[in-house]
Coordinates of C-alpha atoms (C1' of nucleotides) in Angstrom, one line a residue:
Chain A
X166 CA -6.1 30.9 35.2
X167 CA -4.1 27.7 35.6
X168 CA -1.9 25.9 32.0
X169 CA -3.5 22.3 31.1
X170 CA -3.3 18.5 33.3
X171 CA -0.3 17.9 33.6
X172 CA -0.4 13.8 33.7
X173 CA -2.9 14.6 30.2
X174 CA 0.0 16.8 28.7
X175 CA 2.2 13.6 30.3
X176 CA -0.5 10.8 28.1
X177 CA -0.8 12.6 25.3
X178 CA 3.2 12.5 24.8
X179 CA 3.7 9.4 25.6
X180 CA 1.3 8.0 23.0
X181 CA 2.6 10.8 20.1
X182 CA 6.4 9.0 21.1
X183 CA 4.9 5.3 20.3
X184 CA 3.3 6.0 16.8
X185 CA 6.1 8.6 16.2
X186 CA 8.5 4.9 16.0
X187 CA 7.6 1.6 13.9
X188 CA 8.1 -0.2 17.2
X189 CA 7.9 -1.0 20.2
X190 CA 8.4 1.5 24.0
X191 CA 10.1 0.0 26.8
X192 CA 9.2 2.4 29.9
X193 CA 12.8 2.6 30.1
X194 CA 12.6 4.2 27.0
X195 CA 9.8 5.8 27.1
X196 CA 10.6 7.2 31.4
X197 CA 14.3 8.0 29.5
X198 CA 12.6 10.1 25.8
X199 CA 10.5 13.2 27.5
X200 CA 13.0 13.0 31.0
X201 CA 9.8 11.3 33.2
X202 CA 10.7 9.3 36.5
X203 CA 10.2 5.2 35.4
X204 CA 7.3 5.5 38.3
X205 CA 5.6 7.8 36.5
X206 CA 5.4 7.0 33.3
X207 CA 5.3 3.3 34.6
X208 CA 2.2 4.8 36.2
X209 CA 0.2 6.7 32.9
X210 CA 0.8 2.8 30.7
X211 CA -0.5 1.3 33.1
X212 CA -3.3 3.5 33.3
X213 CA -4.3 4.1 28.9
X214 CA -2.8 0.4 28.8
X215 CA -6.1 -0.4 30.8
X216 CA -8.3 1.9 28.8
X217 CA -6.9 0.0 25.8
X218 CA -5.3 3.0 24.6
X219 CA -2.1 1.0 25.2
X220 CA -0.8 -2.7 24.5
X221 CA 2.2 -4.8 26.8
X222 CA 3.8 -7.6 24.4
X223 CA 3.8 -9.8 27.2
X224 CA 7.2 -11.9 26.7
X225 CA 9.2 -8.4 26.2
X226 CA 7.4 -6.1 28.3
X227 CA 7.0 -3.8 25.0
X228 CA 4.7 -0.8 25.0
X229 CA 2.8 0.1 22.3
X230 CA -0.6 2.3 20.6
X231 CA -3.6 0.2 21.7
X232 CA -6.7 -0.6 19.8
X233 CA -8.7 1.6 21.4
X234 CA -7.6 4.8 19.2
X235 CA -8.2 2.8 15.8
X236 CA -12.1 3.0 17.8
X237 CA -11.7 6.3 18.5
X238 CA -11.3 7.4 15.7
X239 CA -13.6 5.9 13.7
X240 CA -16.2 7.3 15.8
X241 CA -14.4 11.0 14.9
X242 CA -14.9 10.2 11.4
X243 CA -18.7 9.2 12.2
X244 CA -19.2 12.2 14.3
X245 CA -17.7 14.1 11.2
X246 CA -19.8 16.8 9.0
X247 CA -17.9 17.3 6.5
X248 CA -17.2 13.8 5.4
X249 CA -20.8 12.3 6.2
X250 CA -21.4 14.8 3.4
X251 CA -18.5 14.7 1.3
X252 CA -19.2 10.7 0.9
X253 CA -21.3 10.5 -2.1
X254 CA -19.5 13.5 -3.9
X255 CA -16.2 12.3 -3.3
X256 CA -17.3 8.8 -4.9
X257 CA -18.7 10.8 -7.7
X258 CA -15.4 12.1 -7.9
X259 CA -12.6 9.2 -8.4
X260 CA -16.0 8.1 -11.4
X261 CA -15.6 11.4 -13.5
X262 CA -11.8 11.4 -13.2
X263 CA -10.0 8.3 -13.8
X264 CA -8.3 9.3 -10.0
X265 CA -7.4 8.2 -7.0
X266 CA -10.1 10.8 -4.9
X267 CA -9.0 12.4 -1.3
X268 CA -11.2 14.8 1.2
X269 CA -8.0 16.9 4.1
X270 CA -9.0 19.6 6.4
X271 CA -6.0 21.6 8.7
X272 CA -4.8 19.3 11.8
X273 CA -1.8 20.9 13.4
X274 CA 0.8 21.8 10.6
X275 CA -0.4 19.5 7.7
X276 CA -3.1 18.4 6.1
X277 CA -5.0 16.0 7.3
X278 CA -6.9 12.9 5.2
X279 CA -10.6 11.7 5.8
X280 CA -11.5 10.7 3.5
X281 CA -10.2 8.4 0.7
X282 CA -11.6 6.9 -2.3
X283 CA -9.4 4.4 -4.5
X284 CA -8.7 5.0 -7.9
X285 CA -12.3 2.6 -9.7
X286 CA -9.3 -0.2 -11.2
X287 CA -7.5 -2.5 -10.3
X288 CA -5.2 -1.6 -9.0
X289 CA -3.5 -2.3 -6.1
X290 CA -4.2 1.3 -3.6
X291 CA -3.3 1.5 0.1
X292 CA -5.8 4.0 2.2
X293 CA -5.4 6.7 4.2
X294 CA -7.7 7.9 6.0
X295 CA -5.9 9.5 9.3
X296 CA -2.6 10.1 7.0
X297 CA -1.0 13.0 7.1
X298 CA 0.4 14.7 4.1
X299 CA 2.0 18.6 4.1
X300 CA 0.6 21.6 3.7
X301 CA 3.2 23.2 1.1
X302 CA 3.4 20.0 -1.1
X303 CA 0.8 19.2 -1.6
X304 CA -2.8 20.7 -4.1
X305 CA -4.5 20.1 -0.3
X306 CA -2.3 22.1 1.4
X307 CA -2.4 24.8 -0.8
X308 CA -6.1 25.6 -1.1
X309 CA -5.9 25.2 2.6
X310 CA -2.9 27.2 2.7
X311 CA -4.6 29.9 0.2
X312 CA -7.9 30.3 2.2
X313 CA -7.2 29.7 5.6
X314 CA -5.1 32.3 8.1
X315 CA -4.6 29.8 10.3
X316 CA -2.8 27.3 7.9
X317 CA -0.3 30.4 6.8
X318 CA 0.7 30.4 10.6
X319 CA 1.9 27.1 10.7
X320 CA 4.1 27.6 8.8
X321 CA 5.4 31.6 10.1
X322 CA 8.9 31.0 10.4
X323 CA 9.0 27.1 9.4
X324 CA 11.8 25.4 7.5
X325 CA 10.3 23.7 4.1
X326 CA 11.3 20.6 3.1
X327 CA 12.4 19.6 -0.7
X328 CA 9.9 16.1 -1.3
X329 CA 11.2 16.6 -4.9
X330 CA 13.3 18.6 -6.9
X331 CA 10.3 20.3 -8.0
X332 CA 9.3 21.2 -4.1
X333 CA 8.6 25.1 -3.2
X334 CA 10.7 25.7 -0.6
X335 CA 10.7 29.5 -0.6
X336 CA 8.0 31.0 1.1
X337 CA 7.5 34.2 -1.0
X338 CA 7.8 31.4 -3.9
X339 CA 4.5 29.9 -1.8
X340 CA 2.4 33.3 -1.2
X341 CA 2.5 33.4 -4.9
X342 CA 1.6 29.8 -5.7
X343 CA -0.7 31.3 -2.6
X344 CA -1.9 34.2 -4.5
X345 CA -2.6 32.1 -8.3
X346 CA -4.7 29.5 -6.4
X347 CA -6.6 32.4 -4.8
X348 CA -7.0 34.0 -7.8
X349 CA -8.4 31.5 -10.1
X350 CA -9.7 28.9 -7.5
X351 CA -8.3 26.1 -7.0
X352 CA -3.6 24.6 -6.7
X353 CA -2.4 21.5 -8.4
X354 CA 1.0 20.7 -7.3
X355 CA 2.5 18.2 -9.8
X356 CA 6.3 16.4 -8.9
X357 CA 6.1 18.5 -5.6
X358 CA 5.9 15.2 -3.3
X359 CA 5.9 12.5 -5.3
X360 CA 8.3 12.4 -8.8
X361 CA 5.2 11.0 -11.3
X362 CA 2.6 12.7 -9.2
X363 CA 0.4 15.3 -9.6
X364 CA -3.0 16.2 -8.5
X365 CA -5.3 19.8 -8.1
X366 CA -7.8 20.9 -6.0
X367 CA -10.0 23.4 -4.6
X368 CA -11.5 24.6 -1.2
X369 CA -14.7 23.3 0.8
X370 CA -16.8 25.8 3.2
X371 CA -18.6 26.1 5.2
X372 CA -22.3 27.4 5.8
X373 CA -20.6 30.9 7.1
X374 CA -18.4 30.5 4.4
X375 CA -15.3 29.8 6.2
X376 CA -12.4 27.4 5.0
X377 CA -13.0 23.5 6.3
X378 CA -11.7 21.1 4.1
X379 CA -10.3 20.7 0.7
X380 CA -11.1 17.4 -1.8
X381 CA -8.9 16.7 -5.0
X382 CA -7.9 14.4 -7.1
X383 CA -4.1 12.3 -7.7
X384 CA -2.1 10.3 -10.0
X385 CA -0.1 9.8 -12.7
X386 CA 1.6 12.2 -13.6
X387 CA 1.2 11.5 -17.6
X388 CA -2.4 10.7 -17.4
X389 CA -3.5 14.2 -14.8
X390 CA -1.5 16.6 -16.9
X391 CA -1.2 17.8 -20.1
X392 CA 2.2 20.0 -21.7
X393 CA 2.6 20.5 -17.8
X394 CA -0.2 21.6 -16.3
X395 CA -3.5 20.0 -15.2
X396 CA -5.9 19.0 -17.0
X397 CA -8.7 21.9 -16.8
X398 CA -11.4 18.8 -17.2
X399 CA -9.7 17.5 -14.2
X400 CA -10.2 20.7 -13.4
X401 CA -14.1 21.2 -13.1
X402 CA -14.1 18.4 -12.4
X403 CA -12.6 18.5 -8.4
X404 CA -13.6 22.3 -8.3
X405 CA -17.8 21.2 -8.5
X406 CA -17.2 19.0 -5.9
X407 CA -15.9 20.9 -4.6
X408 CA -19.2 23.5 -4.6
X409 CA -21.5 20.0 -4.6
X410 CA -19.2 20.4 -0.7
X411 CA -19.8 23.2 0.3
X412 CA -23.7 24.1 -0.9
X413 CA -24.5 20.5 1.2
X414 CA -22.9 22.3 4.0
X415 CA -25.6 24.7 4.0
X416 CA -22.9 27.6 2.2
X417 CA -24.4 30.4 -0.1
X418 CA -24.1 29.4 -4.0
X419 CA -20.8 31.0 -4.7
Chain B
X135 CA -0.3 -1.0 44.5
X136 CA -1.5 2.3 43.6
X137 CA -4.8 2.1 41.4
X138 CA -5.6 4.0 38.2
X139 CA -4.2 7.5 37.8
X140 CA -8.1 8.8 38.6
X141 CA -7.3 12.2 35.9
X142 CA -6.2 10.1 32.6
X143 CA -9.1 7.6 33.4
X144 CA -12.2 11.3 33.5
X145 CA -10.2 12.1 30.9
X146 CA -11.1 7.6 28.8
X147 CA -15.1 8.2 30.0
X148 CA -15.2 11.7 28.1
X149 CA -13.1 10.6 25.0
X150 CA -15.8 7.5 25.5
X151 CA -18.8 9.5 26.1
X152 CA -18.6 12.2 23.2
X153 CA -17.7 9.2 20.6
X154 CA -21.2 7.0 21.8
X155 CA -23.5 9.9 20.4
X156 CA -24.2 11.9 17.4
X157 CA -24.1 15.4 18.9
X158 CA -22.1 17.9 20.2
X159 CA -22.4 17.5 23.5
X160 CA -22.4 21.4 26.2
X161 CA -19.6 21.2 29.5
X162 CA -23.0 20.3 31.8
X163 CA -24.0 17.7 29.4
X164 CA -20.0 16.0 30.0
X165 CA -19.6 17.2 33.8
X166 CA -23.8 15.7 34.4
X167 CA -23.1 12.1 32.4
X168 CA -19.8 11.2 34.3
X169 CA -21.3 13.1 37.6
X170 CA -17.8 15.1 37.5
X171 CA -18.2 18.7 39.1
X172 CA -18.5 21.3 36.1
X173 CA -14.3 23.4 36.3
X174 CA -12.5 19.6 36.4
X175 CA -15.2 18.3 33.7
X176 CA -13.5 21.4 31.9
X177 CA -10.2 21.2 32.8
X178 CA -10.1 17.9 31.0
X179 CA -11.8 19.0 28.2
X180 CA -9.7 21.9 28.0
X181 CA -6.9 20.3 27.7
X182 CA -7.9 17.2 25.4
X183 CA -8.6 20.7 23.0
X184 CA -5.3 21.7 22.7
X185 CA -3.4 18.0 23.2
X186 CA -6.1 17.9 19.7
X187 CA -8.1 14.7 20.6
X188 CA -11.5 16.9 21.1
X189 CA -12.4 20.0 19.2
X190 CA -15.2 23.0 20.2
X191 CA -17.5 24.3 18.1
X192 CA -16.8 28.5 18.5
X193 CA -20.7 29.3 17.8
X194 CA -22.1 26.5 20.3
X195 CA -18.7 26.5 23.0
X196 CA -19.8 22.0 22.4
X197 CA -16.7 20.0 22.6
X198 CA -16.7 16.6 19.8
X199 CA -14.3 14.3 19.6
X200 CA -10.4 15.7 17.6
X201 CA -8.2 14.6 15.2
X202 CA -5.6 13.7 17.0
X203 CA -7.8 10.4 17.3
X204 CA -7.3 9.8 13.5
X205 CA -3.5 10.8 13.3
X206 CA -2.7 8.2 16.6
X207 CA -5.7 5.6 14.8
X208 CA -3.9 5.3 11.8
X209 CA -0.9 5.3 13.8
X210 CA -2.1 1.9 16.0
X211 CA -2.9 0.5 12.3
X212 CA 0.9 1.0 11.0
X213 CA 2.2 -0.4 13.8
X214 CA -0.8 -3.1 14.0
X215 CA 1.7 -5.9 13.0
X216 CA -0.4 -9.1 12.2
X217 CA -2.1 -6.0 9.8
X218 CA 1.0 -5.6 8.4
X219 CA 1.0 -9.3 7.2
X220 CA -2.2 -10.0 6.4
X221 CA -2.3 -7.0 3.9
X222 CA -1.5 -8.5 0.9
X223 CA -3.8 -11.8 1.7
X224 CA -7.1 -10.2 2.6
X225 CA -7.0 -9.0 -1.3
X226 CA -5.9 -12.5 -2.9
X227 CA -9.3 -13.5 0.1
X228 CA -11.4 -10.8 -1.6
X229 CA -10.8 -11.7 -5.5
X230 CA -10.8 -15.3 -4.9
X231 CA -14.3 -14.9 -3.3
X232 CA -15.3 -11.8 -4.7
X233 CA -16.0 -11.1 -1.8
X234 CA -16.0 -8.4 0.7
X235 CA -13.2 -9.2 3.7
X236 CA -13.2 -8.4 7.6
X237 CA -9.9 -9.0 10.0
X238 CA -10.1 -8.0 13.2
X239 CA -9.3 -8.8 16.3
X240 CA -10.4 -9.5 20.2
X241 CA -11.1 -6.0 21.5
X242 CA -13.2 -5.7 24.7
X243 CA -15.6 -7.5 24.6
X244 CA -16.8 -7.0 21.2
X245 CA -14.7 -7.6 17.7
X246 CA -12.9 -4.8 15.7
X247 CA -11.8 -4.2 12.6
X248 CA -9.1 -3.7 11.8
X249 CA -9.1 -4.3 7.4
X250 CA -11.7 -4.2 5.6
X251 CA -11.4 -5.5 1.9
X252 CA -13.8 -4.1 -0.6
X253 CA -16.0 -7.1 -2.9
X254 CA -14.0 -6.9 -5.9
X255 CA -17.3 -4.8 -7.9
X256 CA -18.6 -1.8 -8.4
X257 CA -21.2 -1.4 -5.8
X258 CA -20.8 1.3 -3.3
X259 CA -19.2 0.2 0.3
X260 CA -18.4 1.6 3.8
X261 CA -15.7 1.1 4.1
X262 CA -15.5 -0.3 8.6
X263 CA -12.1 -0.3 9.9
X264 CA -12.1 0.8 13.3
X265 CA -15.4 -0.4 13.4
X266 CA -17.2 -2.7 16.7
X267 CA -18.4 -6.0 15.5
X268 CA -20.4 -9.0 18.1
X269 CA -18.7 -11.7 19.4
X270 CA -21.7 -13.8 19.3
X271 CA -23.4 -12.6 16.1
X272 CA -20.4 -13.4 13.5
X273 CA -18.1 -15.5 12.5
X274 CA -15.4 -13.3 13.6
X275 CA -15.9 -13.3 16.7
X276 CA -17.6 -17.2 17.1
X277 CA -13.7 -18.0 16.3
X278 CA -12.4 -15.8 18.5
X279 CA -14.8 -17.6 21.3
X280 CA -13.6 -20.4 20.1
X281 CA -10.4 -20.5 20.5
X282 CA -9.9 -17.7 22.5
X283 CA -11.0 -18.5 25.9
X284 CA -10.5 -14.3 27.1
X285 CA -13.2 -14.0 24.2
X286 CA -15.1 -16.4 25.3
X287 CA -14.5 -14.6 29.5
X288 CA -16.3 -12.0 28.1
X289 CA -19.5 -13.1 27.2
X290 CA -19.4 -14.4 31.1
X291 CA -22.9 -13.9 32.8
X292 CA -23.9 -11.3 29.7
X293 CA -26.8 -11.3 28.0
X294 CA -26.4 -11.8 23.9
X295 CA -28.6 -9.7 22.0
X296 CA -30.6 -11.1 18.7
X297 CA -30.3 -8.8 15.5
X298 CA -32.9 -11.1 13.9
X299 CA -34.8 -14.4 14.0
X300 CA -31.5 -16.9 13.8
X301 CA -28.8 -15.0 16.4
X302 CA -28.0 -17.2 19.1
X303 CA -28.7 -16.2 22.3
X304 CA -28.3 -18.5 25.0
X305 CA -25.0 -19.0 26.2
X306 CA -24.9 -22.7 25.5
X307 CA -26.4 -23.0 22.2
X308 CA -23.1 -20.6 21.7
X309 CA -21.4 -22.7 23.6
X310 CA -21.9 -25.4 21.1
X311 CA -21.8 -23.5 18.0
X312 CA -17.8 -23.2 19.3
X313 CA -17.5 -26.6 19.8
X314 CA -17.8 -27.5 16.3
X315 CA -16.2 -24.2 15.3
X316 CA -12.6 -26.3 17.3
X317 CA -14.0 -29.4 15.9
X318 CA -13.8 -28.5 12.1
X319 CA -11.3 -25.2 12.0
X320 CA -13.8 -22.7 10.7
X321 CA -17.0 -20.5 11.0
X322 CA -20.3 -19.8 9.7
X323 CA -23.2 -17.5 10.9
X324 CA -25.4 -17.1 8.5
X325 CA -28.3 -14.4 8.9
X326 CA -27.0 -14.3 13.2
X327 CA -26.1 -10.5 13.1
X328 CA -28.2 -9.0 10.2
X329 CA -30.7 -11.0 8.0
X330 CA -29.6 -11.2 4.3
X331 CA -25.9 -11.7 5.2
X332 CA -23.7 -14.4 5.9
X333 CA -20.2 -14.7 6.7
X334 CA -17.1 -17.6 7.5
X335 CA -13.9 -17.2 9.2
X336 CA -10.8 -18.9 10.2
X337 CA -8.3 -18.4 13.0
X338 CA -5.1 -16.4 12.8
X339 CA -2.1 -17.6 14.8
X340 CA 1.0 -16.1 15.8
X341 CA 4.5 -17.4 16.2
X342 CA 2.9 -18.9 19.6
X343 CA 0.1 -21.1 18.2
X344 CA -1.8 -18.4 20.2
X345 CA -5.2 -16.7 18.5
X346 CA -4.3 -13.2 18.0
X347 CA -7.7 -12.6 15.5
X348 CA -9.5 -14.6 12.8
X349 CA -9.7 -13.0 8.8
X350 CA -13.5 -14.2 6.8
X351 CA -15.6 -13.1 4.4
X352 CA -19.4 -11.8 4.0
X353 CA -21.4 -11.1 1.5
X354 CA -25.4 -12.0 0.0
X355 CA -26.5 -15.3 1.8
X356 CA -27.6 -15.9 -1.5
X357 CA -23.5 -16.2 -2.7
X358 CA -22.1 -16.8 0.0
X359 CA -25.1 -20.0 1.1
X360 CA -26.6 -23.2 -0.9
X361 CA -28.4 -25.4 0.4
X362 CA -28.5 -23.1 3.5
X363 CA -24.9 -24.0 4.2
X364 CA -21.1 -21.7 3.6
X365 CA -20.6 -23.1 0.1
X366 CA -17.1 -25.0 0.8
X367 CA -15.3 -23.6 -1.6
X368 CA -15.7 -20.2 0.3
X369 CA -14.7 -21.8 3.3
X370 CA -11.8 -23.6 1.4
X371 CA -10.4 -19.8 0.9
X372 CA -10.8 -18.8 4.0
X373 CA -9.1 -21.2 6.0
X374 CA -7.2 -21.0 3.2
X375 CA -6.2 -17.0 4.2
X376 CA -5.9 -17.6 7.9
X377 CA -2.7 -20.0 7.5
X378 CA -1.0 -18.3 5.1
X379 CA -1.5 -15.7 7.8
X380 CA -0.7 -17.2 10.4
X381 CA 2.5 -18.8 8.9
X382 CA 3.8 -15.1 7.5
X383 CA 4.2 -13.8 11.9
X384 CA 5.9 -17.5 11.9
X385 CA 3.6 -20.5 13.2
X386 CA 4.6 -22.9 12.1
X387 CA 1.8 -24.8 9.8
X388 CA -0.6 -26.9 10.7
Chain C
dG2 C1' 28.0 -15.8 40.2
dA3 C1' 28.4 -10.3 39.6
dT4 C1' 27.0 -7.5 37.5
dG5 C1' 23.6 -4.7 34.2
dC6 C1' 18.7 -4.0 32.0
dC7 C1' 14.4 -4.2 32.7
dG8 C1' 9.0 -3.6 34.4
dT9 C1' 7.2 -3.2 38.5
dT10 C1' 6.3 -2.0 43.6
dC11 C1' 6.7 0.8 47.1
dG12 C1' 6.4 5.4 50.9
dG13 C1' 6.2 10.6 51.4
dC14 C1' 5.4 14.6 50.2
dA15 C1' 3.8 18.3 48.2
dT16 C1' 1.7 19.8 44.1
dT17 C1' -1.7 18.6 41.2
dG18 C1' -6.5 18.3 40.0
dT19 C1' -10.5 18.8 42.4
dC20 C1' -14.0 21.4 44.1
dG21 C1' -18.2 24.6 45.4
dA22 C1' -18.7 29.2 43.8
dC23 C1' -19.1 32.9 41.4
dC24 C1' -18.5 35.5 36.9
dG25 C1' -20.0 37.0 32.2
dC26 C1' -23.0 36.2 28.1
dC27 C1' -27.1 34.8 26.2
dG28 C1' -31.6 33.1 24.5
dT29 C1' -36.8 32.8 26.5
dC30 C1' -41.3 34.0 29.1
dC31 C1' -43.7 37.7 31.0
Chain D
dG106 C1' -37.6 46.0 28.1
dG107 C1' -36.4 43.0 32.5
dA108 C1' -36.0 39.5 34.9
dC109 C1' -35.1 34.7 34.9
dG110 C1' -32.2 30.8 33.4
dG111 C1' -28.9 28.6 31.9
dC112 C1' -24.6 27.4 29.3
dG113 C1' -19.2 27.9 29.2
dG114 C1' -15.8 29.1 31.9
dT115 C1' -13.9 31.1 36.6
dC116 C1' -11.5 31.8 41.0
dG117 C1' -9.2 30.8 45.0
dA118 C1' -9.1 26.9 49.2
dC119 C1' -7.2 22.6 49.6
dA120 C1' -6.7 17.6 50.3
dA121 C1' -5.6 13.8 47.9
dT122 C1' -3.4 13.0 44.5
dG123 C1' 0.0 12.4 41.0
dC124 C1' 5.0 12.3 41.4
dC125 C1' 9.5 10.7 43.0
dG126 C1' 13.9 8.1 44.5
dA127 C1' 14.6 4.2 46.4
dA128 C1' 13.4 -1.0 46.5
dC129 C1' 12.7 -4.9 44.3
dG130 C1' 13.0 -9.6 41.1
dG131 C1' 13.3 -11.7 37.3
dC132 C1' 16.6 -12.0 33.4
dA133 C1' 20.8 -12.0 30.1
dT134 C1' 25.2 -10.8 29.5
dC135 C1' 30.0 -11.9 31.2

DNA sequence: GATGCCGTTCGGCATTGTCGACCGCCGTCC
DNA sequence: GGACGGCGGTCGACAATGCCGAACGGCATC
């Protein structure tokens, strides 16, 4: 059986390279970074540009990601069944808790946010759909680690980054936390990724009981926690939402 | 000079095909739709799957768009300078007008929404970032048609769809509307795409005075209009926002 | 003006992508 | 239960397509 199609893999590598930085890249930088001949990189970039995946600044000749990626990303959300079924429950959860709500799925080595509901007040908030969160420092991530062996396998041999002094960076500690998560049915994370922020999340299952994602709330630690622990009424709401979404996906009653 | 890289163009065609429907597609459907050999389509799909651009349902063997598109689409927004600079002004515009705000750019033959602020009330709203709007039936589209010859060129020879009885479907009528837009500096659209919905938009320029996008408001015709015309105080706010964003991009004062 | 860097183009060639044929599995029909 | 047809997937042959090094013209710097 043959391997992947080389030119496609190279195009994907170019897109990831452009996505990884904050500024536009020139052809020579792209070619050098990926160890490709300039002509090769140019052919790929020119085709990606024709298809809308890459745009070139006419003045500087530098390249950046193109608008077609945004359009296709939105199409991904439109056909994403979990998200479609979670929309209403997520809104209800934000209302019930007064905090912002995230819906995440496992993607490569992290949690991809596929839906995000703002905290229902007038504050300025930044939408995070399409962003990645770490598996090991967030409640969403811990839930996926606890129930999905594929997620746990992604961390094997990895060095866990310490975002705050409270981040669990030892795999044994993290495994113990996942066992606790499975025992009580939800995960919490208190100031493990951002100081001052706490969150709780619970698992979503599909109609065959497979883990397919997680839903959680996140907010200021002073509101989310009481005596250092996530408030029980928040946990109850999160678990209710996870059950409702799971049922909507066809999972049998717990 | 050689043409585009065939395998990349084929991969893009497969992604567009998957984006265009509401259900997952099988290998045979993909191959037949694009007139490719099954082995060829399979090789492309397998590579796209390895890279995260496509996902396969393990039970049915059918394919759908993959999560990496959402992540890259978000990265596109992160490096999109116009959007970055427009965020605060768009929030202010939603507050000042009480209506929802859209920021759009020309993409292929339509307007791509790159930012969307909800109407500041408690109603349920659907985020439309990443979605496409028609050039000929929306205020955003008319602004781009009026000022950007590339946009106007996209409509040459096209049949304009009538979304409502009020949609302009004759190119001459649309050109007259664009002339009016250039004359007064903003565009309006009253029940041209959706009945009951009206909108107004104004152009955003970059530091070289090139048209790079448009900002607009949209809402219920009863609120947005007065005696059949867009309310002047809404127009003033939209134009203020467009000027502020343009200035932030380095465009000289008007 | 000379130099170096850039994005772009070019022609040769070999390897990579493509194709038709085939495989095993599954669902449907008789 | 057996035959059939459709499916996603695999295989080997081959030629055309993708890749490469070299060259080009434009621009900025010294």
